[in-house]
Amino acid sequence: METEKIIIKYLIENKKELTIRALANDIKKDYKIVNVATNRLIMKGILGKTNVGRSILISFNSKLTEEILVVEYQRRNEILRNKNLNIINDIIRENLDTVNYILLLFGSYSMKKQNKNSDIDLMFIVNDEGAKGEKYEKKIGDIIDLFPKKVHPIVLNENEFRNMMDSKEKNVVKEVINNNIILHGIEAYYELKNDK
């Protein structure tokens, strides 16, 4: 079970197809154990597989399951050990007058490559459009101003997020999808990402 969590975490953080042997090497686990765990995850629908010649490539299916939810909470709790991130997450939760939002950490902090001068990149996804969406953008800006460290917030509504996700052009949403840690709204994020 622990190997399964390690595999899920690795594939969430490294969105690529790879062979079971390459996965075993990357996560530094015995091939036989990884093979058994991978096949269990394929049977549960958490991983997908593609036959390429004599090799089988595995990839992450982004449908939310209990196992994925557990791993996402672990990732969130791990990153919130960072004092600055924990404080800003608490400030946002306490001052935003709704629980209906998605908050994603991206950039250097989500890749764990930050330094003391790095700003904190956050994406808020709200389900309101128009005047209400603008209200949240102002409210979030006011909340961010309470925090002494430089924070770079991006506020989108769900339609803007979907449009950017479906765009052929490179954009910030595609960057965020490839590398993020979900600070709030795990289930809502997976629903939005998979809602096509």
Short mmCIF file of C-alpha atoms in Angstrom, two decimals, residues 49-125:
data_model
loop_
_atom_site.label_atom_id
_atom_site.label_comp_id
_atom_site.label_asym_id
_atom_site.label_seq_id
_atom_site.Cartn_x
_atom_site.Cartn_y
_atom_site.Cartn_z
CA LYS A 49 -1.40 1.64 -19.59
CA THR A 50 -0.43 1.81 -23.24
CA ASN A 51 1.32 -0.93 -25.19
CA VAL A 52 4.22 0.42 -27.24
CA GLY A 53 5.98 -2.42 -29.02
CA ARG A 54 7.03 -4.87 -26.34
CA SER A 55 6.92 -2.25 -23.61
CA ILE A 56 4.03 -1.06 -21.50
CA LEU A 57 3.89 2.63 -20.65
CA ILE A 58 1.98 3.67 -17.57
CA SER A 59 0.47 7.06 -16.86
CA PHE A 60 -1.67 8.79 -14.26
CA ASN A 61 -5.44 8.85 -14.82
CA SER A 62 -6.62 12.06 -13.26
CA LYS A 63 -9.93 10.73 -11.97
CA LEU A 64 -10.26 11.34 -8.25
CA THR A 65 -10.23 8.20 -6.12
CA GLU A 66 -9.84 7.66 -2.40
CA GLU A 67 -6.17 6.78 -2.89
CA ILE A 68 -5.49 9.96 -4.87
CA LEU A 69 -7.36 12.04 -2.28
CA VAL A 70 -5.15 10.61 0.49
CA VAL A 71 -1.97 11.39 -1.48
CA GLU A 72 -3.15 14.93 -2.32
CA TYR A 73 -3.85 15.60 1.38
CA GLN A 74 -0.38 14.27 2.25
CA ARG A 75 1.20 16.57 -0.35
CA ARG A 76 -0.76 19.53 1.01
CA ASN A 77 0.15 18.78 4.62
CA GLU A 78 3.80 18.32 3.66
CA ILE A 79 4.02 21.72 1.93
CA LEU A 80 2.12 23.44 4.76
CA ARG A 81 5.01 22.58 7.09
CA ASN A 82 6.55 25.65 5.48
CA LYS A 83 5.70 28.40 7.98
CA ASN A 84 5.03 31.08 5.34
CA LEU A 85 2.70 28.88 3.32
CA ASN A 86 0.84 27.71 6.40
CA ILE A 87 0.31 31.29 7.59
CA ILE A 88 -0.91 32.55 4.22
CA ASN A 89 -3.23 29.54 3.85
CA ASP A 90 -4.71 30.29 7.29
CA ILE A 91 -5.07 34.02 6.51
CA ILE A 92 -6.91 33.22 3.28
CA ARG A 93 -9.20 30.66 4.92
CA GLU A 94 -10.07 33.00 7.78
CA ASN A 95 -10.68 36.09 5.64
CA LEU A 96 -12.33 34.77 2.48
CA ASP A 97 -16.08 34.71 3.04
CA THR A 98 -16.69 31.48 1.13
CA VAL A 99 -15.46 27.90 1.09
CA ASN A 100 -16.36 27.50 -2.59
CA TYR A 101 -12.99 28.10 -4.18
CA ILE A 102 -9.94 26.19 -5.34
CA LEU A 103 -6.50 27.35 -4.23
CA LEU A 104 -3.45 26.04 -6.06
CA LEU A 105 0.18 26.65 -5.19
CA PHE A 106 2.46 26.63 -8.23
CA GLY A 107 5.87 27.84 -9.30
CA SER A 108 9.07 27.37 -7.33
CA TYR A 109 7.32 26.52 -4.05
CA SER A 110 5.32 23.67 -5.58
CA MET A 111 8.51 22.32 -7.17
CA LYS A 112 10.34 22.76 -3.84
CA LYS A 113 12.96 24.91 -5.58
CA GLN A 114 12.23 28.18 -3.80
CA ASN A 115 14.83 30.43 -2.26
CA LYS A 116 14.49 33.28 0.23
CA ASN A 117 13.67 35.73 -2.61
CA SER A 118 11.03 33.56 -4.29
CA ASP A 119 7.52 34.88 -4.42
CA ILE A 120 4.58 32.65 -3.61
CA ASP A 121 2.52 31.89 -6.73
CA LEU A 122 -1.14 31.14 -6.05
CA MET A 123 -4.06 30.47 -8.37
CA PHE A 124 -7.57 30.99 -7.07
CA ILE A 125 -10.43 29.49 -9.03
#
